[in-house]
CSV table of C-alpha atoms in Angstrom, one decimal:
chain,number,residue,atom,x,y,z
A,1,MET,CA,-64.6,-58.3,47.7
A,2,ASN,CA,-62.7,-60.0,44.9
A,3,ILE,CA,-64.5,-57.8,42.4
A,4,PHE,CA,-63.1,-54.8,44.3
A,5,LEU,CA,-59.5,-56.2,44.5
A,6,ALA,CA,-59.6,-56.8,40.7
A,7,ILE,CA,-60.8,-53.5,40.0
A,8,PHE,CA,-58.1,-51.8,42.3
A,9,SER,CA,-55.4,-54.0,40.8
A,10,HIS,CA,-56.5,-53.1,37.3
A,11,MET,CA,-56.4,-49.3,38.2
A,12,GLN,CA,-53.2,-49.9,39.7
A,13,VAL,CA,-51.9,-51.3,36.2
A,14,ASP,CA,-53.3,-48.6,34.2
A,15,ALA,CA,-51.8,-45.8,36.5
A,16,TRP,CA,-48.3,-47.6,36.1
A,17,SER,CA,-48.7,-47.9,32.3
A,18,ASN,CA,-49.8,-44.1,32.3
A,19,TYR,CA,-46.8,-43.2,34.6
A,20,ARG,CA,-44.4,-45.1,32.3
A,21,ARG,CA,-45.7,-43.5,29.1
A,22,PHE,CA,-45.5,-39.9,30.5
A,23,ALA,CA,-41.9,-40.7,31.9
A,24,THR,CA,-41.0,-42.2,28.3
A,25,SER,CA,-42.6,-38.9,26.7
A,26,PHE,CA,-41.1,-36.6,29.1
A,27,PHE,CA,-37.5,-38.2,28.8
A,28,ILE,CA,-37.9,-38.1,25.1
A,29,GLY,CA,-38.8,-34.5,25.1
A,30,ILE,CA,-35.8,-33.7,27.4
A,31,LEU,CA,-33.6,-35.5,25.0
A,32,ILE,CA,-35.0,-33.3,21.9
A,33,LEU,CA,-34.6,-30.1,23.7
A,34,VAL,CA,-30.8,-31.1,24.8
A,35,PHE,CA,-29.9,-32.3,21.3
A,36,GLY,CA,-31.8,-29.3,19.9
A,37,TYR,CA,-30.3,-26.7,21.9
A,38,GLY,CA,-27.0,-28.5,21.6
A,39,SER,CA,-27.0,-28.2,17.8
A,40,ASP,CA,-27.8,-24.5,18.0
A,41,ILE,CA,-25.1,-23.9,20.5
A,42,VAL,CA,-22.7,-25.6,18.1
A,43,PHE,CA,-24.0,-23.5,15.2
A,44,LEU,CA,-23.7,-20.2,17.1
A,45,GLN,CA,-20.1,-21.1,18.4
A,46,ARG,CA,-19.1,-21.8,14.7
A,47,LYS,CA,-20.9,-18.6,13.4
A,48,LEU,CA,-18.9,-16.7,16.1
A,49,LYS,CA,-15.5,-18.2,15.3
A,50,LEU,CA,-16.0,-17.3,11.6
A,51,THR,CA,-17.1,-13.8,12.4
A,52,GLN,CA,-14.4,-13.1,14.8
A,53,LYS,CA,-11.8,-14.7,12.0
A,54,GLN,CA,-13.6,-12.2,9.3
A,55,ILE,CA,-13.3,-9.3,11.8
A,56,VAL,CA,-9.4,-10.3,12.3
A,57,MET,CA,-9.0,-10.5,8.6
A,58,THR,CA,-10.6,-6.8,7.8
A,59,ARG,CA,-8.4,-5.5,10.4
A,60,GLU,CA,-5.3,-6.7,8.9
A,61,LEU,CA,-6.5,-5.6,5.3
A,62,MET,CA,-7.4,-2.1,6.7
A,63,GLN,CA,-3.8,-1.8,8.2
A,64,ARG,CA,-2.2,-3.1,5.1
A,65,LYS,CA,-4.1,-0.5,3.2
A,66,LYS,CA,-3.2,2.1,5.5
A,67,GLN,CA,0.4,1.2,5.5
A,68,GLN,CA,0.1,1.2,1.4
A,69,VAL,CA,-1.5,4.6,1.4
A,70,GLN,CA,1.2,6.0,3.9
A,71,GLN,CA,4.0,4.4,1.6
A,72,ASP,CA,2.7,5.9,-1.7
A,73,LYS,CA,2.5,9.2,0.2
A,74,PHE,CA,5.8,9.2,1.3
A,75,ASN,CA,7.1,8.0,-2.3
A,76,GLN,CA,5.1,11.0,-4.1
A,77,GLN,CA,6.6,13.2,-1.7
A,78,GLU,CA,10.1,11.9,-2.3
A,79,ALA,CA,9.6,12.2,-6.0
A,80,ASP,CA,8.1,15.8,-5.7
A,81,PHE,CA,11.3,16.8,-3.8
A,82,LYS,CA,13.7,14.7,-6.1
A,83,HIS,CA,12.1,16.5,-9.3
A,84,THR,CA,11.9,20.2,-7.5
A,85,THR,CA,14.5,23.0,-8.1
A,86,LYS,CA,12.8,25.9,-6.7
A,87,PRO,CA,10.6,26.2,-3.4
A,88,ASP,CA,8.2,28.6,-5.2
A,89,GLU,CA,7.4,26.2,-8.1
A,90,LEU,CA,4.9,24.3,-6.0
A,91,LYS,CA,2.8,27.3,-5.6
A,92,PRO,CA,-0.9,26.0,-5.0
A,93,GLY,CA,-3.5,26.6,-7.8
A,94,PHE,CA,-3.1,27.4,-11.7
A,95,GLU,CA,-4.3,30.8,-12.0
A,96,VAL,CA,-4.5,32.8,-15.3
A,97,ILE,CA,-2.6,35.8,-13.2
A,98,ASN,CA,0.3,33.6,-12.8
A,99,ILE,CA,0.5,32.8,-16.5
A,100,LEU,CA,0.2,36.5,-17.5
A,101,ASN,CA,2.9,37.6,-14.9
A,102,SER,CA,5.2,34.9,-16.4
A,103,LEU,CA,4.7,36.4,-19.9
A,104,GLU,CA,5.2,39.6,-18.8
A,105,LYS,CA,8.5,38.7,-17.4
A,106,ALA,CA,9.5,36.9,-20.6
A,107,ILE,CA,8.4,40.0,-22.5
A,108,PHE,CA,10.6,42.1,-20.2
A,109,GLU,CA,13.4,40.0,-20.6
A,110,ALA,CA,13.4,40.0,-24.5
A,111,GLN,CA,13.2,43.9,-24.5
A,112,VAL,CA,10.3,43.8,-26.9
A,113,GLU,CA,7.3,46.1,-26.9
A,114,PRO,CA,4.0,44.8,-25.9
A,115,PHE,CA,0.8,46.0,-27.7
A,116,LEU,CA,-1.9,43.1,-26.9
A,117,PHE,CA,-2.0,41.0,-23.6
A,118,GLU,CA,-5.5,39.3,-24.0
A,119,PRO,CA,-6.7,36.2,-22.4
A,120,GLN,CA,-9.5,34.4,-24.2
A,121,ALA,CA,-12.2,32.2,-23.3
A,122,ILE,CA,-11.2,28.9,-21.6
A,123,ARG,CA,-11.5,25.7,-23.4
A,124,GLU,CA,-11.6,22.2,-22.0
A,125,ASN,CA,-12.3,18.7,-22.8
A,126,GLU,CA,-12.3,15.4,-20.4
A,127,PHE,CA,-8.8,15.5,-20.0
A,128,LEU,CA,-7.4,19.0,-20.6
A,129,VAL,CA,-8.3,22.7,-19.6
A,130,VAL,CA,-6.6,25.3,-22.2
A,131,TYR,CA,-6.1,28.9,-21.4
A,132,PRO,CA,-5.8,30.8,-24.6
A,133,ILE,CA,-3.8,34.2,-24.6
A,134,LYS,CA,-3.5,36.5,-27.4
A,135,VAL,CA,-0.1,38.5,-27.5
A,136,GLU,CA,0.8,40.9,-29.9
A,137,ILE,CA,4.6,42.4,-29.6
A,138,ASN,CA,6.9,44.6,-31.7
A,139,GLY,CA,10.7,44.4,-31.6
A,140,GLY,CA,13.8,43.6,-33.4
A,141,TYR,CA,14.6,40.1,-35.1
A,142,LYS,CA,17.1,38.9,-32.1
A,143,ASN,CA,14.6,40.2,-29.6
A,144,LEU,CA,11.4,38.1,-31.1
A,145,ILE,CA,13.7,34.8,-31.0
A,146,MET,CA,14.6,35.6,-27.3
A,147,PHE,CA,10.9,36.1,-26.6
A,148,ILE,CA,10.2,32.6,-27.9
A,149,ASN,CA,12.8,31.2,-25.9
A,150,ASN,CA,11.6,32.5,-22.9
A,151,LEU,CA,8.3,31.0,-23.5
A,152,LEU,CA,10.0,27.7,-23.9
A,153,LYS,CA,11.5,28.2,-20.5
A,154,LEU,CA,8.1,28.8,-18.7
A,155,PRO,CA,7.1,26.4,-16.1
A,156,TYR,CA,3.7,25.6,-17.7
A,157,SER,CA,3.0,23.6,-20.8
A,158,VAL,CA,2.9,26.4,-23.6
A,159,ILE,CA,2.1,25.7,-27.2
A,160,ILE,CA,2.0,28.4,-30.2
A,161,GLU,CA,-1.1,27.6,-31.8
A,162,GLU,CA,-1.0,30.7,-34.1
A,163,MET,CA,1.7,32.9,-35.3
A,164,ASP,CA,1.4,36.0,-37.5
A,165,LEU,CA,4.8,38.1,-38.4
A,166,GLN,CA,4.5,41.5,-40.3
A,167,LYS,CA,7.1,44.0,-40.8
A,168,LYS,CA,6.4,47.6,-39.6
A,169,ILE,CA,8.3,51.0,-39.5
A,170,VAL,CA,8.4,52.4,-35.9
A,171,ASN,CA,10.2,55.8,-35.9
A,172,ASN,CA,11.8,55.3,-39.2
A,173,LEU,CA,13.3,52.3,-38.2
A,174,ASP,CA,12.4,48.5,-39.6
A,175,SER,CA,10.7,46.7,-36.9
A,176,LEU,CA,8.6,43.1,-36.7
A,177,ASN,CA,5.3,43.0,-35.2
A,178,LEU,CA,4.5,39.5,-33.9
A,179,ARG,CA,0.9,38.3,-33.0
A,180,VAL,CA,0.7,34.8,-31.3
A,181,LEU,CA,-2.0,32.8,-29.8
A,182,LEU,CA,-0.5,30.6,-27.0
A,183,ALA,CA,-2.5,27.8,-25.5
A,184,VAL,CA,-1.4,27.0,-21.9
A,185,HIS,CA,-2.5,23.8,-21.3
A,186,LYS,CA,-3.7,21.8,-17.6
A,187,ASN,CA,-4.0,18.4,-17.2
A,188,LYS,CA,-7.5,17.9,-15.1
A,189,LYS,CA,-6.4,14.5,-13.8
A,190,ILE,CA,-2.9,15.5,-12.4
A,191,LYS,CA,-2.2,18.1,-10.0
A,192,VAL,CA,-0.3,20.9,-11.9
A,193,ARG,CA,2.9,22.2,-10.9
A,194,ALA,CA,5.9,23.8,-12.3
A,195,ARG,CA,7.9,21.7,-14.6
A,196,SER,CA,11.5,20.7,-13.5
A,197,THR,CA,14.8,21.1,-15.1
A,198,VAL,CA,17.0,19.1,-12.8
A,199,ASN,CA,17.2,16.3,-15.4
A,200,LYS,CA,16.3,17.8,-18.6
A,201,PRO,CA,17.7,21.0,-20.1
A,202,ALA,CA,15.4,23.8,-21.2
A,203,LEU,CA,14.8,24.0,-24.9
A,204,SER,CA,16.4,26.9,-26.6
A,205,ILE,CA,16.6,28.3,-30.1
A,206,GLN,CA,20.0,29.4,-31.2
A,207,ILE,CA,20.1,32.4,-33.1
A,208,PRO,CA,21.2,31.7,-36.9
A,209,GLN,CA,23.8,34.1,-38.6
A,210,ARG,CA,20.9,35.4,-40.8
A,211,ASP,CA,17.3,36.6,-40.5
A,212,ILE,CA,15.0,33.5,-40.3
A,213,PHE,CA,12.2,35.6,-42.0
A,214,LYS,CA,14.0,36.2,-45.0
A,215,GLN,CA,13.8,33.6,-47.8
A,216,LEU,CA,16.1,30.7,-46.9
A,217,ASN,CA,18.3,29.4,-49.7
A,218,ARG,CA,19.9,26.1,-47.7
A,219,ARG,CA,16.5,23.9,-47.1
A,220,LYS,CA,18.6,21.1,-48.2
A,221,ASN,CA,20.0,21.2,-44.5
A,222,LEU,CA,16.4,19.7,-43.6
A,223,TYR,CA,17.8,16.4,-45.5
A,224,LEU,CA,20.4,15.7,-42.7
A,225,TRP,CA,17.8,14.7,-40.1
A,226,SER,CA,14.8,12.6,-39.9
A,227,SER,CA,11.5,13.8,-39.2
A,228,LYS,CA,11.4,12.7,-35.5
A,229,GLU,CA,14.6,14.9,-35.0
A,230,LEU,CA,12.7,18.0,-36.3
A,231,ARG,CA,10.6,20.2,-34.1
A,232,PHE,CA,7.8,22.2,-35.3
A,233,LEU,CA,7.7,25.8,-33.6
A,234,GLY,CA,4.6,27.6,-35.0
A,235,LEU,CA,3.1,29.4,-38.0
A,236,ILE,CA,4.3,32.6,-39.7
A,237,LYS,CA,1.6,34.3,-42.3
A,238,GLN,CA,2.8,36.7,-44.5
A,239,GLY,CA,0.3,38.0,-46.9
A,240,GLN,CA,-1.5,34.9,-48.5
A,241,LYS,CA,1.5,32.4,-47.7
A,242,THR,CA,1.7,30.2,-44.6
A,243,PHE,CA,5.0,29.2,-43.5
A,244,GLY,CA,6.0,26.7,-41.0
A,245,ILE,CA,8.8,27.3,-38.6
A,246,VAL,CA,10.9,24.1,-37.7
A,247,SER,CA,14.1,23.7,-35.7
A,248,ASP,CA,16.8,21.3,-36.2
A,249,PRO,CA,18.7,19.4,-33.4
A,250,LEU,CA,21.6,21.9,-33.7
A,251,GLY,CA,19.3,24.9,-32.9
A,252,GLY,CA,19.1,26.0,-36.6
A,253,ILE,CA,15.7,27.5,-37.5
A,254,HIS,CA,14.0,26.7,-41.2
A,255,ARG,CA,10.9,28.3,-42.7
A,256,VAL,CA,9.2,25.8,-44.8
A,257,VAL,CA,6.1,25.9,-47.2
A,258,VAL,CA,3.7,23.4,-48.7
A,259,GLY,CA,5.8,21.8,-51.7
A,260,ASP,CA,9.0,21.5,-49.9
A,261,LYS,CA,10.7,18.3,-49.1
A,262,ILE,CA,11.9,17.3,-45.5
A,263,GLY,CA,13.5,14.5,-43.6
A,264,LEU,CA,15.9,11.6,-44.7
A,265,ASN,CA,12.9,10.4,-46.9
A,266,GLN,CA,12.4,13.7,-48.5
A,267,SER,CA,8.7,13.6,-47.8
A,268,GLN,CA,7.0,16.2,-49.5
A,269,ILE,CA,5.0,18.8,-47.4
A,270,MET,CA,1.2,18.7,-48.1
A,271,ALA,CA,-0.2,20.9,-45.6
A,272,ILE,CA,1.0,23.1,-42.7
A,273,ASP,CA,-1.6,24.5,-40.0
A,274,LYS,CA,-1.4,25.1,-36.1
A,275,ARG,CA,-1.3,21.4,-35.2
A,276,GLY,CA,1.9,20.6,-37.3
A,277,ILE,CA,3.4,19.6,-40.8
A,278,VAL,CA,1.6,17.2,-42.8
A,279,THR,CA,3.7,15.2,-45.3
A,280,THR,CA,3.1,12.6,-48.0
A,281,LYS,CA,4.4,10.0,-45.7
A,282,GLN,CA,2.5,9.8,-42.4
A,283,VAL,CA,5.4,8.6,-40.4
A,284,ASP,CA,7.1,11.8,-41.3
A,285,ASN,CA,4.7,14.0,-40.2
A,286,ILE,CA,5.7,16.7,-37.6
A,287,TYR,CA,3.3,17.7,-34.8
A,288,CYS,CA,3.3,20.7,-32.3
A,289,GLY,CA,4.9,19.8,-29.0
A,290,GLU,CA,6.4,16.7,-30.4
């Protein structure tokens, strides 16, 4: 009997010990789960707050960007309005037919007789598209000057790359035959529109008292201005000679050849081509369009 009681009491002790170990393990497991889930919840909450903050910042940035774009668009529209003189100057596109129509109008107003009106192959590079057009006209001296003035007033960037002038006899009367190669430039990175004349008067060549295509005797007049004040207008070829046409600030027209001296420094002309005039001093060079 004592043996059974001893065995029973020993079993009770073992069961109580096993229960305590199980309870301890279970409690430790619960603590691990609680702390584990708790840390995950805290991490997710922080992540959620950070995400919400990023969303708010992104929305604010997009709103500011939208307002900036709208402001830039408004400023551009306001600038276009300020620099526009005629409603039809902002016609869309940059078609060759528009250029030809403008040249035809310039010829009609100058009362010269057209013989050739021929667009050439389009040239382009990274920045510009050039529309070359050959024009050949006949007329009197004053009419040709008027035609060049009309070219300067066109609502496009027009440069005379080549110019050839010859005397002709038409109906037993002396006449001048002018052949020019015009280059109309379009900037590929900027929207092309007609130039405004609101704040800048149109360039114009004043008709001198005598024929500019005859030999000039007053070349010393070019010493009165610096080379930066002189403007290269183009070339005239007569036989084997090439002449450069230069205008002064007062509207006078001068014909120069290689060997002449121009500018306050009296720099000697070394070469004349369609790009401009090259002198012995680089600072006194005169380029087309300047």
